[in-house]
PDB file of C-alpha atoms and ligand atoms in Angstrom:
ATOM      1  CA  UNK Q  17       0.000   0.000   0.000  1.00  0.00           C
ATOM      2  CA  UNK Q  18       1.005   3.606  -0.511  1.00  0.00           C
ATOM      3  CA  UNK Q  19       2.090   4.954   2.866  1.00  0.00           C
ATOM      4  CA  UNK Q  20       3.398   8.171   4.364  1.00  0.00           C
ATOM      5  CA  UNK Q  21       6.252   8.329   6.830  1.00  0.00           C
ATOM      6  CA  UNK Q  22       7.849  11.136   8.806  1.00  0.00           C
ATOM      7  CA  UNK Q  23      11.526  11.964   8.355  1.00  0.00           C
ATOM      8  CA  UNK Q  24      13.981  14.296  10.075  1.00  0.00           C
ATOM      9  CA  UNK Q  25      17.366  15.307   8.682  1.00  0.00           C
ATOM     10  CA  UNK Q  26      19.188  15.893  11.972  1.00  0.00           C
ATOM     11  CA  UNK Q  27      21.566  18.724  12.973  1.00  0.00           C
ATOM     12  CA  UNK Q  28      24.702  16.727  12.083  1.00  0.00           C
ATOM     13  CA  UNK Q  29      23.382  16.480   8.501  1.00  0.00           C
ATOM     14  CA  UNK Q  30      22.329  20.133   8.090  1.00  0.00           C
ATOM     15  CA  UNK Q  31      25.639  21.254   9.631  1.00  0.00           C
ATOM     16  CA  UNK Q  32      27.557  19.466   6.849  1.00  0.00           C
ATOM     17  CA  UNK Q  33      25.249  20.787   4.102  1.00  0.00           C
ATOM     18  CA  UNK Q  34      23.969  17.270   3.370  1.00  0.00           C
ATOM     19  CA  UNK Q  35      20.274  18.055   2.796  1.00  0.00           C
ATOM     20  CA  UNK Q  36      20.549  17.579  -0.957  1.00  0.00           C
ATOM     21  CA  UNK Q  37      22.768  14.499  -0.708  1.00  0.00           C
ATOM     22  CA  UNK Q  38      20.380  12.781   1.722  1.00  0.00           C
ATOM     23  CA  UNK Q  39      17.366  13.810  -0.359  1.00  0.00           C
ATOM     24  CA  UNK Q  40      19.016  12.277  -3.428  1.00  0.00           C
ATOM     25  CA  UNK Q  41      19.289   8.915  -1.633  1.00  0.00           C
ATOM     26  CA  UNK Q  42      15.628   9.203  -0.553  1.00  0.00           C
ATOM     27  CA  UNK Q  43      14.421  10.013  -4.069  1.00  0.00           C
ATOM     28  CA  UNK Q  44      16.589   7.348  -5.733  1.00  0.00           C
ATOM     29  CA  UNK Q  45      14.892   4.803  -3.471  1.00  0.00           C
ATOM     30  CA  UNK Q  46      11.550   5.797  -5.017  1.00  0.00           C
ATOM     31  CA  UNK Q  47      10.239   7.792  -2.074  1.00  0.00           C
ATOM     32  CA  UNK Q  48       8.588  11.152  -2.808  1.00  0.00           C
ATOM     33  CA  UNK Q  49       9.269  14.161  -0.560  1.00  0.00           C
ATOM     34  CA  UNK Q  50       5.706  15.517  -0.394  1.00  0.00           C
ATOM     35  CA  UNK Q  51       6.336  18.060   2.396  1.00  0.00           C
ATOM     36  CA  UNK Q  52       9.540  19.604   3.724  1.00  0.00           C
ATOM     37  CA  UNK Q  53      10.449  22.434   6.093  1.00  0.00           C
ATOM     38  CA  UNK Q  54      13.676  23.557   7.751  1.00  0.00           C
ATOM     39  CA  UNK Q  55      13.140  24.472  11.390  1.00  0.00           C
ATOM     40  CA  UNK Q  56      14.865  24.838  14.686  1.00  0.00           C
ATOM     41  CA  UNK Q  57      13.112  22.532  17.135  1.00  0.00           C
ATOM     42  CA  UNK Q  58      12.271  23.962  20.526  1.00  0.00           C
ATOM     43  CA  UNK Q  59      13.165  21.930  23.600  1.00  0.00           C
ATOM     44  CA  UNK Q  60       9.425  21.340  24.155  1.00  0.00           C
ATOM     45  CA  UNK Q  61       8.966  20.014  20.626  1.00  0.00           C
ATOM     46  CA  UNK Q  62      11.962  17.681  20.926  1.00  0.00           C
ATOM     47  CA  UNK Q  63      10.851  16.385  24.336  1.00  0.00           C
ATOM     48  CA  UNK Q  64       7.340  15.741  23.017  1.00  0.00           C
ATOM     49  CA  UNK Q  65       8.665  14.084  19.878  1.00  0.00           C
ATOM     50  CA  UNK Q  66      10.949  11.723  21.807  1.00  0.00           C
ATOM     51  CA  UNK Q  67       8.629  11.239  24.840  1.00  0.00           C
ATOM     52  CA  UNK Q  68       8.711   7.459  24.299  1.00  0.00           C
ATOM     53  CA  UNK Q  69      12.448   7.552  25.133  1.00  0.00           C
ATOM     54  CA  UNK Q  70      12.063   9.702  28.256  1.00  0.00           C
ATOM     55  CA  UNK Q  71      13.292   6.976  30.646  1.00  0.00           C
ATOM     56  CA  UNK Q  72      16.377   6.142  28.569  1.00  0.00           C
ATOM     57  CA  UNK Q  73      19.794   7.241  29.833  1.00  0.00           C
ATOM     58  CA  UNK Q  74      20.473   9.053  26.539  1.00  0.00           C
ATOM     59  CA  UNK Q  75      17.241  11.117  26.579  1.00  0.00           C
ATOM     60  CA  UNK Q  76      18.864  14.378  27.734  1.00  0.00           C
ATOM     61  CA  UNK Q  77      21.707  14.044  25.250  1.00  0.00           C
ATOM     62  CA  UNK Q  78      19.237  13.220  22.468  1.00  0.00           C
ATOM     63  CA  UNK Q  79      17.093  16.303  23.131  1.00  0.00           C
ATOM     64  CA  UNK Q  80      20.169  18.573  23.454  1.00  0.00           C
ATOM     65  CA  UNK Q  81      21.463  17.285  20.126  1.00  0.00           C
ATOM     66  CA  UNK Q  82      18.149  17.719  18.293  1.00  0.00           C
ATOM     67  CA  UNK Q  83      17.964  21.385  19.320  1.00  0.00           C
ATOM     68  CA  UNK Q  84      21.672  22.084  18.695  1.00  0.00           C
ATOM     69  CA  UNK Q  85      21.065  23.208  15.114  1.00  0.00           C
ATOM     70  CA  UNK Q  86      18.487  23.321  12.341  1.00  0.00           C
ATOM     71  CA  UNK Q  87      16.706  20.179  11.206  1.00  0.00           C
ATOM     72  CA  UNK Q  88      14.691  19.425   8.080  1.00  0.00           C
ATOM     73  CA  UNK Q  89      11.335  17.791   8.770  1.00  0.00           C
ATOM     74  CA  UNK Q  90       9.731  15.886   5.901  1.00  0.00           C
ATOM     75  CA  UNK Q  91       6.819  13.727   4.877  1.00  0.00           C
ATOM     76  CA  UNK Q  92       7.801  10.908   2.518  1.00  0.00           C
ATOM     77  CA  UNK Q  93       5.302   8.959   0.438  1.00  0.00           C
ATOM     78  CA  UNK Q  94       5.546   5.707  -1.498  1.00  0.00           C
ATOM     79  CA  UNK Q  95       4.813   2.006  -1.649  1.00  0.00           C
ATOM     80  CA  UNK Q  96       5.563   0.598   1.813  1.00  0.00           C
ATOM     81  CA  UNK Q  97       7.204   3.930   2.699  1.00  0.00           C
ATOM     82  CA  UNK Q  98       7.657   3.201   6.418  1.00  0.00           C
ATOM     83  CA  UNK Q  99       9.687   0.002   6.006  1.00  0.00           C
ATOM     84  CA  UNK Q 100      11.365   1.273   2.842  1.00  0.00           C
ATOM     85  CA  UNK Q 101      12.678   4.416   4.547  1.00  0.00           C
ATOM     86  CA  UNK Q 102      13.980   2.382   7.489  1.00  0.00           C
ATOM     87  CA  UNK Q 103      15.853   0.235   4.991  1.00  0.00           C
ATOM     88  CA  UNK Q 104      17.230   3.325   3.212  1.00  0.00           C
ATOM     89  CA  UNK Q 105      18.329   4.880   6.548  1.00  0.00           C
ATOM     90  CA  UNK Q 106      20.155   1.751   7.720  1.00  0.00           C
ATOM     91  CA  UNK Q 107      20.729   0.589  11.293  1.00  0.00           C
ATOM     92  CA  UNK Q 108      20.581   3.162  14.128  1.00  0.00           C
ATOM     93  CA  UNK Q 109      24.279   2.564  14.801  1.00  0.00           C
ATOM     94  CA  UNK Q 110      26.200   3.539  11.632  1.00  0.00           C
ATOM     95  CA  UNK Q 111      28.827   0.875  12.428  1.00  0.00           C
ATOM     96  CA  UNK Q 112      26.091  -1.706  11.848  1.00  0.00           C
ATOM     97  CA  UNK Q 113      24.437  -0.017   8.865  1.00  0.00           C
ATOM     98  CA  UNK Q 114      24.505  -1.679   5.436  1.00  0.00           C
ATOM     99  CA  UNK Q 115      26.487  -0.243   2.549  1.00  0.00           C
ATOM    100  CA  UNK Q 116      24.695   2.463   0.591  1.00  0.00           C
ATOM    101  CA  UNK Q 117      22.378   3.422   3.454  1.00  0.00           C
ATOM    102  CA  UNK Q 118      22.168   7.035   4.614  1.00  0.00           C
ATOM    103  CA  UNK Q 119      23.622   6.224   8.012  1.00  0.00           C
ATOM    104  CA  UNK Q 120      26.486   4.180   6.568  1.00  0.00           C
ATOM    105  CA  UNK Q 121      27.267   7.025   4.179  1.00  0.00           C
ATOM    106  CA  UNK Q 122      26.868   9.971   6.534  1.00  0.00           C
ATOM    107  CA  UNK Q 123      26.157   9.237  10.222  1.00  0.00           C
ATOM    108  CA  UNK Q 124      28.829  10.052  12.804  1.00  0.00           C
ATOM    109  CA  UNK Q 125      27.611   7.896  15.707  1.00  0.00           C
ATOM    110  CA  UNK Q 126      24.521   6.264  17.200  1.00  0.00           C
ATOM    111  CA  UNK Q 127      23.473   9.672  18.557  1.00  0.00           C
ATOM    112  CA  UNK Q 128      24.496  11.856  15.617  1.00  0.00           C
ATOM    113  CA  UNK Q 129      22.974   9.507  13.091  1.00  0.00           C
ATOM    114  CA  UNK Q 130      21.819  12.015  10.449  1.00  0.00           C
ATOM    115  CA  UNK Q 131      18.195  10.900  10.045  1.00  0.00           C
ATOM    116  CA  UNK Q 132      15.041   9.782  11.833  1.00  0.00           C
ATOM    117  CA  UNK Q 133      12.205   7.764  10.302  1.00  0.00           C
ATOM    118  CA  UNK Q 134       8.907   6.562  11.798  1.00  0.00           C
ATOM    119  CA  UNK Q 135       8.778   2.949  12.953  1.00  0.00           C
ATOM    120  CA  UNK Q 136       5.073   2.137  12.412  1.00  0.00           C
ATOM    121  CA  UNK Q 137       1.874   3.548  10.811  1.00  0.00           C
ATOM    122  CA  UNK Q 138       0.527   4.907  14.122  1.00  0.00           C
ATOM    123  CA  UNK Q 139       3.749   6.720  15.002  1.00  0.00           C
ATOM    124  CA  UNK Q 140       4.055   8.012  11.422  1.00  0.00           C
ATOM    125  CA  UNK Q 141       0.598   9.617  11.624  1.00  0.00           C
ATOM    126  CA  UNK Q 142       1.340  11.071  15.054  1.00  0.00           C
ATOM    127  CA  UNK Q 143       4.767  12.428  14.059  1.00  0.00           C
ATOM    128  CA  UNK Q 144       3.474  13.957  10.805  1.00  0.00           C
ATOM    129  CA  UNK Q 145       0.657  15.659  12.733  1.00  0.00           C
ATOM    130  CA  UNK Q 146       3.143  17.156  15.205  1.00  0.00           C
ATOM    131  CA  UNK Q 147       4.903  19.125  12.450  1.00  0.00           C
ATOM    132  CA  UNK Q 148       2.568  19.447   9.431  1.00  0.00           C
ATOM    133  CA  UNK Q 149      -1.016  20.390   8.767  1.00  0.00           C
ATOM    134  CA  UNK Q 150      -2.974  19.082   5.777  1.00  0.00           C
ATOM    135  CA  UNK Q 151      -2.390  22.183   3.663  1.00  0.00           C
ATOM    136  CA  UNK Q 152       1.388  21.806   3.940  1.00  0.00           C
ATOM    137  CA  UNK Q 153       1.366  18.359   2.340  1.00  0.00           C
ATOM    138  CA  UNK Q 154       1.111  18.089  -1.451  1.00  0.00           C
ATOM    139  CA  UNK Q 155       0.992  14.429  -2.426  1.00  0.00           C
TER     140      UNK Q 155
HETATM  141  P1  CMP I 208      15.895   8.049  16.185  1.00  0.00           P
HETATM  142  O1  CMP I 208      15.408   7.157  15.085  1.00  0.00           O
HETATM  143  O2  CMP I 208      15.789   9.498  15.953  1.00  0.00           O
HETATM  144  O3  CMP I 208      15.098   7.670  17.512  1.00  0.00           O
HETATM  145  C1  CMP I 208      15.678   7.671  18.797  1.00  0.00           C
HETATM  146  C2  CMP I 208      17.080   8.126  18.758  1.00  0.00           C
HETATM  147  O4  CMP I 208      17.808   7.936  19.934  1.00  0.00           O
HETATM  148  C3  CMP I 208      17.847   7.342  17.731  1.00  0.00           C
HETATM  149  O5  CMP I 208      17.430   7.719  16.443  1.00  0.00           O
HETATM  150  C4  CMP I 208      19.286   7.647  18.094  1.00  0.00           C
HETATM  151  O6  CMP I 208      19.776   8.781  17.419  1.00  0.00           O
HETATM  152  C5  CMP I 208      19.172   7.947  19.574  1.00  0.00           C
HETATM  153  N1  CMP I 208      19.892   6.935  20.318  1.00  0.00           N
HETATM  154  C6  CMP I 208      19.626   5.617  20.358  1.00  0.00           C
HETATM  155  N2  CMP I 208      20.516   5.001  21.166  1.00  0.00           N
HETATM  156  C7  CMP I 208      21.351   5.954  21.627  1.00  0.00           C
HETATM  157  C8  CMP I 208      22.475   5.950  22.489  1.00  0.00           C
HETATM  158  N3  CMP I 208      22.915   4.816  23.040  1.00  0.00           N
HETATM  159  N4  CMP I 208      23.087   7.115  22.742  1.00  0.00           N
HETATM  160  C9  CMP I 208      22.635   8.269  22.186  1.00  0.00           C
HETATM  161  N5  CMP I 208      21.569   8.337  21.348  1.00  0.00           N
HETATM  162  C10 CMP I 208      20.953   7.187  21.085  1.00  0.00           C
END
C-alpha cells in the first residue's frame, strides 16, 4: 500500500550541508518528498517528539542534540514507505548499517545519526501531525 512516513534530517546532517545528498538517496529509493520544512526545534517540541524515550539514559543528550542546530522535517510517500525508509536509513548505529544506506554514508555515531524515520503507521501519523497540517502536504 502507498504509505506516508515522517523523516527528520538531523543537525549533524544540516551542519555538513547534506540536505541535498540525503534527499538524493531518498528520491533514488523511489520515495517522494511531499512536504519539507527547515526548522529549529524547541526543547518542548523535541521532548514531546521523543517522549517514548524519556526513561532512557540518553534522553537528555538526544534532546540537546536535536535542538543544537536546524533540522529538516519531511513527509515521505511511497509504496511501503515506512519500512522502505527504514531500509534506506540503515541501522541506528552507523557501524552496523549496510552499505549504501544514509547512516552508513553519513552518520557520525549512534546519537548523531543524520536521520530519523517513523517505525510504524501509528507513530508516522502522530509524528506527521506534530509538524505538518494538511495544507502543507502536497501528495
Ligand atoms: P531516532 O530514530 O531518531 O530515535 C531515537 C534516537 O535515539 C535514535 O534515532 C538515536 O539517534 C538515539 N539513540 C539511540 N541510542 C542511543 C544511544 N545509546 N546514545 C545516544 N543516542 C541514542
